[in-house]
CSV table of C-alpha atoms and ligand atoms in Angstrom, one decimal:
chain,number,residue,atom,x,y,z
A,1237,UNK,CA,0.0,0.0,0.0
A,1238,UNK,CA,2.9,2.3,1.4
A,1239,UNK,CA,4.8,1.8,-2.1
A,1240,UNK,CA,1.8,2.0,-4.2
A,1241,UNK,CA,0.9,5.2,-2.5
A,1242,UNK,CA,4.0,6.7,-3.2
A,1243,UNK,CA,5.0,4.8,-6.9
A,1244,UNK,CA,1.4,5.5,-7.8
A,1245,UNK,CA,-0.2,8.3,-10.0
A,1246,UNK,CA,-3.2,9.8,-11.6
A,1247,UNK,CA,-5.7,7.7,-14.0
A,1248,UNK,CA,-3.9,4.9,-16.4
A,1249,UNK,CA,-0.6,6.6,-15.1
A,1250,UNK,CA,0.1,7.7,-18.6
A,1251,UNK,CA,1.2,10.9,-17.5
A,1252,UNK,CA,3.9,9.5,-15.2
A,1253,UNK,CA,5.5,7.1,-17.6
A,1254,UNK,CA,5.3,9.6,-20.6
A,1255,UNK,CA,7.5,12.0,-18.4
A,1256,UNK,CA,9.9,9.2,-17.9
A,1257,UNK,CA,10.0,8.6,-21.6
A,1258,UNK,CA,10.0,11.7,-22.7
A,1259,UNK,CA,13.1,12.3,-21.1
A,1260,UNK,CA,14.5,9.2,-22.4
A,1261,UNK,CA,13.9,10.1,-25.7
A,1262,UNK,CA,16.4,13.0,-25.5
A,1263,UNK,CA,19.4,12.7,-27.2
A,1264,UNK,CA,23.0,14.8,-25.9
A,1265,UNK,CA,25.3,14.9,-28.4
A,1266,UNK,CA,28.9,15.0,-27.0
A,1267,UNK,CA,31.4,17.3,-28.3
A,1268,UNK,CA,34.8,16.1,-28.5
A,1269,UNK,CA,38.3,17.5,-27.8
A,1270,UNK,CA,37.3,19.4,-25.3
A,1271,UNK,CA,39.0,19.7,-22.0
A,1272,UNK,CA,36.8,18.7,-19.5
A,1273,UNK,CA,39.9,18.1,-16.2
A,1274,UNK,CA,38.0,20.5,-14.2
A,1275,UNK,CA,34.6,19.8,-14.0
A,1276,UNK,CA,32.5,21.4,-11.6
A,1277,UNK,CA,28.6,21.1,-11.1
A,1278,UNK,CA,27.7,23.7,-8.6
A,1279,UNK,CA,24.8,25.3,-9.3
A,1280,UNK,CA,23.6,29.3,-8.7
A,1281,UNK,CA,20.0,29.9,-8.3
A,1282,UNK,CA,18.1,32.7,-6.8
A,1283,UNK,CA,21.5,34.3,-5.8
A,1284,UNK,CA,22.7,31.0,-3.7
A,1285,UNK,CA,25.1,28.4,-4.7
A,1286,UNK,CA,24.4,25.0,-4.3
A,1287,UNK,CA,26.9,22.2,-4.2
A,1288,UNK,CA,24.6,20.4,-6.9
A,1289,UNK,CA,21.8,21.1,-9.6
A,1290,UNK,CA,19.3,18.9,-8.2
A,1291,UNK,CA,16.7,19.0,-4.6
A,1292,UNK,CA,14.6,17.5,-3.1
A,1293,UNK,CA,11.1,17.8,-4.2
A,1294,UNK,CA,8.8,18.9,-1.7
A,1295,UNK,CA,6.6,15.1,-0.7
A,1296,UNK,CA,3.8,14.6,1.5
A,1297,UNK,CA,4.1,11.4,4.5
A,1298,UNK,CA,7.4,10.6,3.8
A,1299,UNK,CA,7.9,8.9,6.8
A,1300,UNK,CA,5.5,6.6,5.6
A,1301,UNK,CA,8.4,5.4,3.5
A,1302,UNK,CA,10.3,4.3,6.5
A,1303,UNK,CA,10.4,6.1,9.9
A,1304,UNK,CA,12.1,8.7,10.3
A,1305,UNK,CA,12.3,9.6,7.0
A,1306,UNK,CA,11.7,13.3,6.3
A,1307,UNK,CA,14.4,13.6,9.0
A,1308,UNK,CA,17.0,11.5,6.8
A,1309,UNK,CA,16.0,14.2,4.1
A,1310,UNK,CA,17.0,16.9,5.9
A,1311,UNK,CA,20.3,15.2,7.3
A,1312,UNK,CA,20.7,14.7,3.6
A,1313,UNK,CA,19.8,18.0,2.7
A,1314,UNK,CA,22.4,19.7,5.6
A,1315,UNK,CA,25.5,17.0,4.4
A,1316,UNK,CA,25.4,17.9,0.4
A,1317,UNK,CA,23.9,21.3,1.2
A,1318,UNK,CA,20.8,20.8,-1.2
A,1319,UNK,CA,17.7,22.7,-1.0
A,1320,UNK,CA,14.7,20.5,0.7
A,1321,UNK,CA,11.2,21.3,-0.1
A,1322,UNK,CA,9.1,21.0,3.0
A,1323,UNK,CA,5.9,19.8,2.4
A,1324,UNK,CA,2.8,21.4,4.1
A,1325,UNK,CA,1.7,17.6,4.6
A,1326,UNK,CA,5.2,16.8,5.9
A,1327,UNK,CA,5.8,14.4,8.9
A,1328,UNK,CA,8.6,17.1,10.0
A,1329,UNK,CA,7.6,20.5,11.6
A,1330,UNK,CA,8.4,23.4,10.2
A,1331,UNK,CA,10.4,24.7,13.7
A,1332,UNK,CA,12.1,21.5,13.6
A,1333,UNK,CA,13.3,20.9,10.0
A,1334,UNK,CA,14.4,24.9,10.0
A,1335,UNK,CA,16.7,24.2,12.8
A,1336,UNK,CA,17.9,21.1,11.2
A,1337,UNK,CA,18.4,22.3,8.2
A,1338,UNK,CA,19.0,26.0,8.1
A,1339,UNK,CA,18.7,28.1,4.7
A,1340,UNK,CA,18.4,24.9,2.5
A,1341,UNK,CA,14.8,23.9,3.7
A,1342,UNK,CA,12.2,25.8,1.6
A,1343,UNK,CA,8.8,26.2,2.9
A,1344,UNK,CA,6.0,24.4,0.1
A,1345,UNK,CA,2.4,25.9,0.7
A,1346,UNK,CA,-0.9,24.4,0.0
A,1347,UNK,CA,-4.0,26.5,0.4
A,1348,UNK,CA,-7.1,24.8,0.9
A,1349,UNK,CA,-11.0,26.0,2.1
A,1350,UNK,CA,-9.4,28.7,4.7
A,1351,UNK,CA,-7.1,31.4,3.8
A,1352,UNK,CA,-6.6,31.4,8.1
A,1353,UNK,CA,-5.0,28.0,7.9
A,1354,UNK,CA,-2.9,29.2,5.0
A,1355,UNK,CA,-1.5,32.4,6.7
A,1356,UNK,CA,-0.9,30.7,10.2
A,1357,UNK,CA,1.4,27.8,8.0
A,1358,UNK,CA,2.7,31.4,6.2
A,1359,UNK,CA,3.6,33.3,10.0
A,1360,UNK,CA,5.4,29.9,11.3
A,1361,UNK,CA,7.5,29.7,8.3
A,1362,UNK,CA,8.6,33.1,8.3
A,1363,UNK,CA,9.1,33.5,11.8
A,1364,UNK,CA,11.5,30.1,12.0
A,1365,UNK,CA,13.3,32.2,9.4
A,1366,UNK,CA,12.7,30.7,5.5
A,1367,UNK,CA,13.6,32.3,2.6
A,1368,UNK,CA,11.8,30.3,0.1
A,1369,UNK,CA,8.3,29.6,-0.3
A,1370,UNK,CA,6.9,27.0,-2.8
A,1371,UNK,CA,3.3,27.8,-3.6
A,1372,UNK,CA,1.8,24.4,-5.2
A,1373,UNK,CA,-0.7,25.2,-7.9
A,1374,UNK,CA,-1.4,22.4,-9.8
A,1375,UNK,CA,-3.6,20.3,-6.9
A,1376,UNK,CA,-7.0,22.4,-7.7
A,1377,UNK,CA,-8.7,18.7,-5.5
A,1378,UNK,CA,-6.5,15.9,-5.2
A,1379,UNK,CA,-6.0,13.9,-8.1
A,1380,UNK,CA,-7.8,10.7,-8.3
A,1381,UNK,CA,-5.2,7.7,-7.9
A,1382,UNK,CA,-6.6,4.2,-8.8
A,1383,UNK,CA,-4.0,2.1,-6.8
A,1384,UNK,CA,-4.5,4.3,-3.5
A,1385,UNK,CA,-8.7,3.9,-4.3
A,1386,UNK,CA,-7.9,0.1,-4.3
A,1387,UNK,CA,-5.4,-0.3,-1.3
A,1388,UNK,CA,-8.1,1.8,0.5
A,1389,UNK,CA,-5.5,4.2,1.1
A,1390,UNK,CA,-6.3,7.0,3.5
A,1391,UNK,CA,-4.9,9.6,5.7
A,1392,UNK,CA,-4.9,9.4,8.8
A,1393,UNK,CA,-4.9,5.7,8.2
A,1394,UNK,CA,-7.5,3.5,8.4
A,1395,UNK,CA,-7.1,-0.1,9.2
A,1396,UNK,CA,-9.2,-3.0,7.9
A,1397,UNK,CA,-8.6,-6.3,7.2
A,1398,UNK,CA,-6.7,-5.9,3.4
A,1399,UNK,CA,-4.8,-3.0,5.4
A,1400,UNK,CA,-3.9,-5.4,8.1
A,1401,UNK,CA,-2.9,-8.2,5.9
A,1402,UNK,CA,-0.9,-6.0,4.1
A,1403,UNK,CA,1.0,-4.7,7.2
A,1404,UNK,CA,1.1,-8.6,8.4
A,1405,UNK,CA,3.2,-9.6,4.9
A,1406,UNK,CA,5.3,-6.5,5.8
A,1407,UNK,CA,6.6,-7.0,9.3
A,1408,UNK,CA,10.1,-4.7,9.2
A,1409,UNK,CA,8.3,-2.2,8.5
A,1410,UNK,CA,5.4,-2.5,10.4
A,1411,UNK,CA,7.2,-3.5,13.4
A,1412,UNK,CA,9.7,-0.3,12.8
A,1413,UNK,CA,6.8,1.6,12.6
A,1414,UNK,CA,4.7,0.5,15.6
A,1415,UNK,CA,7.8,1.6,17.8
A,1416,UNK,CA,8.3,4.7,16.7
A,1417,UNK,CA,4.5,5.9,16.0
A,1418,UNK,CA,2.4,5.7,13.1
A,1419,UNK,CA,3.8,9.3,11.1
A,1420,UNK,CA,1.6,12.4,11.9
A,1421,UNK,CA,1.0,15.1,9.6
A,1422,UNK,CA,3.5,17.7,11.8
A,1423,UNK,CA,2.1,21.1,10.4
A,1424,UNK,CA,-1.3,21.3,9.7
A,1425,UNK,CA,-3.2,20.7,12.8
A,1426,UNK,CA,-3.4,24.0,14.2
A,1427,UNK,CA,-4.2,25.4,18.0
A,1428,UNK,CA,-8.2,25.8,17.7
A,1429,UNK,CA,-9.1,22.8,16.2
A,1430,UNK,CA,-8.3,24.3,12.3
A,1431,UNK,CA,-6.8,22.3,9.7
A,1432,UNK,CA,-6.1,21.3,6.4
A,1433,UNK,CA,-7.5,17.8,5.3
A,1434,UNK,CA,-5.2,15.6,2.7
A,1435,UNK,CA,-8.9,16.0,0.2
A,1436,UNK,CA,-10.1,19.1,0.9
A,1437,UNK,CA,-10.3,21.3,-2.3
A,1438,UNK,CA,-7.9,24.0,-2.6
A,1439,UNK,CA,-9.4,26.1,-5.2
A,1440,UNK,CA,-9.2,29.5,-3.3
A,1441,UNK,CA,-5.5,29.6,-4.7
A,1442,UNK,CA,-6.2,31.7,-7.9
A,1443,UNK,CA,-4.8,34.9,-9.5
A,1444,UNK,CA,-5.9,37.1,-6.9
A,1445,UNK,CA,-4.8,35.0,-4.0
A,1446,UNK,CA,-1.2,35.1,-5.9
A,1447,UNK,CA,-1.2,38.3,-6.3
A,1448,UNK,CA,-2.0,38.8,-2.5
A,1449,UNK,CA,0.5,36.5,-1.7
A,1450,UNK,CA,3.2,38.1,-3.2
A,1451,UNK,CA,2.8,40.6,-1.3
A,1452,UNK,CA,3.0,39.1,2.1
A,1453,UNK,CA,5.1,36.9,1.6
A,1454,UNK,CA,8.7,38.9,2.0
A,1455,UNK,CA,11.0,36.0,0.7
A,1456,UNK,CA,11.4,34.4,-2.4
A,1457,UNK,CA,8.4,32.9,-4.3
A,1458,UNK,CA,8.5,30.2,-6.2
A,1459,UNK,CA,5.4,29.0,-8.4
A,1460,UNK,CA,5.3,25.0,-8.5
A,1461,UNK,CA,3.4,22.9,-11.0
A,1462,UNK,CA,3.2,25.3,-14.2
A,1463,UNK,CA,3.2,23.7,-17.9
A,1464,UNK,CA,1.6,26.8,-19.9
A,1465,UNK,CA,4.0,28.7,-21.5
A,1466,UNK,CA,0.8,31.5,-20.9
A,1467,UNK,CA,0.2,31.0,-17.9
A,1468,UNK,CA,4.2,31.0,-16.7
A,1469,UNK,CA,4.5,35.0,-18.0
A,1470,UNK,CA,1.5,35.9,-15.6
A,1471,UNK,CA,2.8,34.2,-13.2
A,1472,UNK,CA,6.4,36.1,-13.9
A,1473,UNK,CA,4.6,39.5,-14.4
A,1474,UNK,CA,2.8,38.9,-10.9
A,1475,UNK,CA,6.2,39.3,-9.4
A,1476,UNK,CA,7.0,35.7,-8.4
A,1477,UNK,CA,10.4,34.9,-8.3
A,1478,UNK,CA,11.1,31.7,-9.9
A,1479,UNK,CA,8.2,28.8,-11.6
A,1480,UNK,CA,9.0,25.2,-11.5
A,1481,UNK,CA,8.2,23.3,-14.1
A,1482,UNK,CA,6.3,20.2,-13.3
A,1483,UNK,CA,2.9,18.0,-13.5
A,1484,UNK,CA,3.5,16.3,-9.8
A,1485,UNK,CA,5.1,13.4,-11.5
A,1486,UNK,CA,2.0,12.5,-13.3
A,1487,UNK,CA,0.6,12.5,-10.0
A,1488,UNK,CA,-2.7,15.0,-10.6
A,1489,UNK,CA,-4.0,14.5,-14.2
A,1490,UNK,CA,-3.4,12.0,-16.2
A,1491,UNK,CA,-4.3,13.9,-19.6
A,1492,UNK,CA,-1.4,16.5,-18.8
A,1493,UNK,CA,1.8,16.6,-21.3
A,1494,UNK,CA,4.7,15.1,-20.2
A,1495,UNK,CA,6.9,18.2,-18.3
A,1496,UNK,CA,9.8,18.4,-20.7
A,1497,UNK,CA,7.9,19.0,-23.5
A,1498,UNK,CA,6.9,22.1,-21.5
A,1499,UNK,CA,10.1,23.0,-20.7
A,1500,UNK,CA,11.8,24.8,-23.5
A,1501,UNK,CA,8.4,26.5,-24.8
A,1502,UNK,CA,8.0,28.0,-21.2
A,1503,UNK,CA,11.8,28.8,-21.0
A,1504,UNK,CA,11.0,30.6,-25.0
A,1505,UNK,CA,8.6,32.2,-23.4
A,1506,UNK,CA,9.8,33.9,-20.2
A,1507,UNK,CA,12.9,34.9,-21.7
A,1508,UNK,CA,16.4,33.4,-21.2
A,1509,UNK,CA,16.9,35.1,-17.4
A,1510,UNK,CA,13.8,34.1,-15.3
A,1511,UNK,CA,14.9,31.2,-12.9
A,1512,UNK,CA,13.2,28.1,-13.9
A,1513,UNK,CA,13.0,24.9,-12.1
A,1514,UNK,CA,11.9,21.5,-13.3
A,1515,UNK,CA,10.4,17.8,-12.0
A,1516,UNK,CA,8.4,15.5,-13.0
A,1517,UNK,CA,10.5,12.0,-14.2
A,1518,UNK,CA,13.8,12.9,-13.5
A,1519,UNK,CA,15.5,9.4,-12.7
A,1520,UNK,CA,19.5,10.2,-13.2
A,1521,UNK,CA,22.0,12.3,-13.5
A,1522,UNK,CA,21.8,12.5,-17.4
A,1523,UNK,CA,18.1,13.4,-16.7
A,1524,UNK,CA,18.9,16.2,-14.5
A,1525,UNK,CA,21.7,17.3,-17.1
A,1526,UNK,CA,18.9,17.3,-20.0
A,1527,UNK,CA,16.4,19.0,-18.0
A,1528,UNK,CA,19.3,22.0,-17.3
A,1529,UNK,CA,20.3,21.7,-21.1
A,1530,UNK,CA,16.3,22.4,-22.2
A,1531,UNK,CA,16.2,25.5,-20.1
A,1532,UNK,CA,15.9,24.7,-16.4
A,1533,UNK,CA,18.3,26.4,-13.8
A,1534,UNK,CA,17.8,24.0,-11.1
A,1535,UNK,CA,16.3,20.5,-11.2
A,1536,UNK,CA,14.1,18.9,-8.0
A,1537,UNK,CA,13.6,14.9,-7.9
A,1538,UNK,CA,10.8,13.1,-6.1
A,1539,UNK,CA,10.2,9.3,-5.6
A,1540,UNK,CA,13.5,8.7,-6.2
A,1541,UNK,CA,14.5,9.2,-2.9
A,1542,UNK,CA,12.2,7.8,-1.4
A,1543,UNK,CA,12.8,4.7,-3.2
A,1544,UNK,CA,16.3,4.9,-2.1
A,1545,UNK,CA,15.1,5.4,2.2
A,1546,UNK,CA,12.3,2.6,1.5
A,1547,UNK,CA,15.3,0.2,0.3
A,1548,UNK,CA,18.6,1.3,2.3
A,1549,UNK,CA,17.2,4.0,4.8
A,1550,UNK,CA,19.2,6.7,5.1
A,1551,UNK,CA,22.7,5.0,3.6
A,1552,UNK,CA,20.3,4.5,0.8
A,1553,UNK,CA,19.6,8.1,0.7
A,1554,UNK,CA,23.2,9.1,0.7
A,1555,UNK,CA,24.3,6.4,-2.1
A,1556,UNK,CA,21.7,7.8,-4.9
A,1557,UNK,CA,22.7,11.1,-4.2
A,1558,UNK,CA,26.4,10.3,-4.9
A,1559,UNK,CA,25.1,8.0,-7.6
A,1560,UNK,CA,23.5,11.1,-9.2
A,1561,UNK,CA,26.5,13.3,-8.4
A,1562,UNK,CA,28.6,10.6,-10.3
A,1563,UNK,CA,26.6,10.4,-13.4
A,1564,UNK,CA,26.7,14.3,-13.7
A,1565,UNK,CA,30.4,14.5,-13.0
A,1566,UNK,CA,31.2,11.5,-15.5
A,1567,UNK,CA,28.2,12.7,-17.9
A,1568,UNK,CA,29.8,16.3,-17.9
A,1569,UNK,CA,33.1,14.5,-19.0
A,1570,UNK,CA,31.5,12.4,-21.9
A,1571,UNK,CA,29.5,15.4,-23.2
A,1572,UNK,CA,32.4,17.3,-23.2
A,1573,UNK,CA,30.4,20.2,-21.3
A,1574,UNK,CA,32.4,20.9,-18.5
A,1575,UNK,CA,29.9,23.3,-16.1
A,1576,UNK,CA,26.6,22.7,-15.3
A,1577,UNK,CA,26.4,26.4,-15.9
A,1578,UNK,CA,27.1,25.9,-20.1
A,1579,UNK,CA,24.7,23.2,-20.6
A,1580,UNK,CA,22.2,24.5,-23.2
A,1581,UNK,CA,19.7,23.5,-25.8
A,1582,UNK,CA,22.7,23.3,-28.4
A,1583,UNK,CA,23.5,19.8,-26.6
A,1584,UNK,CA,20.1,18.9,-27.0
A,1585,UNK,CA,19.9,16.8,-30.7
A,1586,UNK,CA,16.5,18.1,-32.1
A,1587,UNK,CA,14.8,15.2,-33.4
A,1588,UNK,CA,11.5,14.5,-31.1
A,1589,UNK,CA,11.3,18.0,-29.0
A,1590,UNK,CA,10.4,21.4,-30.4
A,1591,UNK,CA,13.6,22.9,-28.7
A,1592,UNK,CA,12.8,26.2,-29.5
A,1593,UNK,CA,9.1,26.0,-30.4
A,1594,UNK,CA,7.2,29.7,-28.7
B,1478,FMN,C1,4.7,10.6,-2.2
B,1478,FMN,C2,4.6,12.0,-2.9
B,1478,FMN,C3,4.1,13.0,-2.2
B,1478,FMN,C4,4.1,14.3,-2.7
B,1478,FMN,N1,3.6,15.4,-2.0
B,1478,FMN,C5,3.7,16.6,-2.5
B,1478,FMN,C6,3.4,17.7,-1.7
B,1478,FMN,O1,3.0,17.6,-0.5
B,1478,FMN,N2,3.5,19.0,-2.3
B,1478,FMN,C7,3.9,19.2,-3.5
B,1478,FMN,O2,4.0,20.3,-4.0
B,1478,FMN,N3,4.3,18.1,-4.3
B,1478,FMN,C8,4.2,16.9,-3.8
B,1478,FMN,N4,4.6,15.8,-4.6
B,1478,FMN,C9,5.1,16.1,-6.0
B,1478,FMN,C10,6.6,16.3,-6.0
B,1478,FMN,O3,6.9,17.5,-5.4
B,1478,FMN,C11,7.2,16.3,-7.4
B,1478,FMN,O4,6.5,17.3,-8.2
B,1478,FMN,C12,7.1,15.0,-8.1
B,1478,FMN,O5,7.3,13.9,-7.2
B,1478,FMN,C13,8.2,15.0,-9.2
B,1478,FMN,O6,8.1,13.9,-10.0
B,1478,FMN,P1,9.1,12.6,-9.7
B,1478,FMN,O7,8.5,11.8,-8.6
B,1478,FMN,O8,8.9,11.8,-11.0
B,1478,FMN,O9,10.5,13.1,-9.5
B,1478,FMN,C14,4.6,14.5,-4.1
B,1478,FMN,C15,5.1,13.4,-4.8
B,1478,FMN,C16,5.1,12.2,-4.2
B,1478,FMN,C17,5.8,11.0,-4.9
């Protein structure tokens, strides 16, 4: 249930395995004779420097994964000083993760049926000091997600007899997870009995709200779930500060294009210096490089770490990182591109993508 909760997606999951195939598809053609002893892949965005040009993407109930978990993140995210998306359904509090994890932890902001809700989540982040805020657009209502309908996946768990079984075949983690607590939802039960339910809609989150916002919200804004190249200059011309490319990982609507077919139109069409960041099927360090060649600055990656935590806890964690930082640093090499910073479309072999389509 745990795995199919988190490997799961919208509908027929089309949308999550076109992403991954879409990105397969791309082709990098390597230059040769190019010097490429000094390679570096630190990456600038939004003024910072980050040792690498991937995060992690902000994820609901990690700790389902394995207890504990949204902790290992943020140990992660303090060791190879990557930003970590907080999630407003995270298992981690806000005060807690900030102290953890200082600077790197961006704060990612749902809005459901009470704008009250969404301000008190707003005064806690900014009081334990955040810079970055994530607002999530693209969950309107929760997408519907046929293997969580069948497992009878809830939250806060329920627990009936095909849930019980399920824990019974399961007994590491079940065990592991009867010590240390079934995983709360840290942030959104607030003093006075408010809170934000996991299906409650969230369509109060429109332009206006946006524009509002942006003006309360000091730090820097960043717009997450955006595939129109239209709807990526309002959001620009609003005043946020970066977008991020993504459809949830094909986790919201199934009908949606894959993400990095999105990604160079909406790079054409908010010009060549508006931060961009991209997810949605990212799976290796080539993937991260392609996404950075199409037009993204910055790169965040989901289920793969969870994966990671679900198989080898948090020495899992730490190998696929320095997995991905391996593929980038031998990738870099074979391209002959040595910076992150120079990757660009011109890499990009323009068969199957409209590279510079408007
Ligand atoms: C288990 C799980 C929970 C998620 N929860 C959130 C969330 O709370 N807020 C959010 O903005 N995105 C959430 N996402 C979406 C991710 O931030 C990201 O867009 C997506 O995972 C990227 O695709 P990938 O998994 O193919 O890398 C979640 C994704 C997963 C897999």
């Amino acid at each position: 249930m745990i795995f199919d909760f988190i490997d799961g997606s919208a509908g027929e999951e089309q949308c999550c395995r076109l992403n991954i195939a879409k990105l397969d598809e791309l082709r990098l053609l390597p230059r040769v004779l190019v010097n490429v002893e000094g390679r570096n892949q630190k990456k600038t965005l939004l003024g910072r420097t980050w040792n690498q040009p991937f995060g992690v993407a902000p994820m609901g109930m990690c700790d389902l994964t394995w207890p504990g978990a949204d902790v290992m993140l943020a140990d992660a995210a303090r060791k190879y000083d990557m930003p970590l998306g907080l999630s407003t359904m995270a298992s981690s509090s806000i005060e807690v993760t900030a102290d953890r994890v200082g600077d790197r932890a961006w704060f990612q902001l749902y809005v459901g049926e009470s704008e009250t809700v969404a301000n008190r989540l707003l005064e806690r982040a900014e009081k334990a000091g955040y810079n970055h805020l994530i607002v999530t657009v693209d969950v309107p209502i929760i997408g519907a997600r046929p293997r969580e309908q069948r497992n009878g996946f809830r939250s806060p768990f329920r627990i009936g007899p095909r849930q019980f079984l399920d824990f019974a075949l399961h007994p590491r983690w079940s065990l592991t997870t009867l010590r240390r607590g079934l995983p709360k939802l840290a942030n959104v039960n607030l003093p006075g009995g408010e809170q934000l339910r996991r299906d409650e809609a969230r369509g109060l989150l429109d332009w206006d709200y946006l524009a509002r916002l942006r003006e309360r919200w000091p730090g820097k804004l960043i717009v997450k779930g955006v595939l129109g190249s239209e709807d990526s200059i309002r959001i620009r011309d609003t005043g946020a500060d970066a977008i991020c490319v993504s459809n949830h990982g094909g986790r919201q609507f199934d009908s949606s294009p894959a993400a990095i077919e999105m990604l160079p139109r909406i790079r054409a069409a908010v010009g060549a210096d508006y931060p961009l960041l991209f997810d949605s099927g990212v799976r290796s360090g080539e993937g991260v490089m392609k996404a950075l060649a199409l037009g993204a600055d910055f790169v965040l990656i989901g289920r793969p770490f969870l994966y990671a935590m679900g198989a080898g806890g948090y020495a899992g964690l730490c190998q696929l990182i320095e997995l991905l930082r391996y593929q980038i640093d031998i990738g870099l090499a074979q391209l002959g591109c040595p910076d992150v910073e120079d990757l660009d479309p011109s890499y990009v072999l323009k068969r199957s993508i409209a590279v510079n389509h408007p």
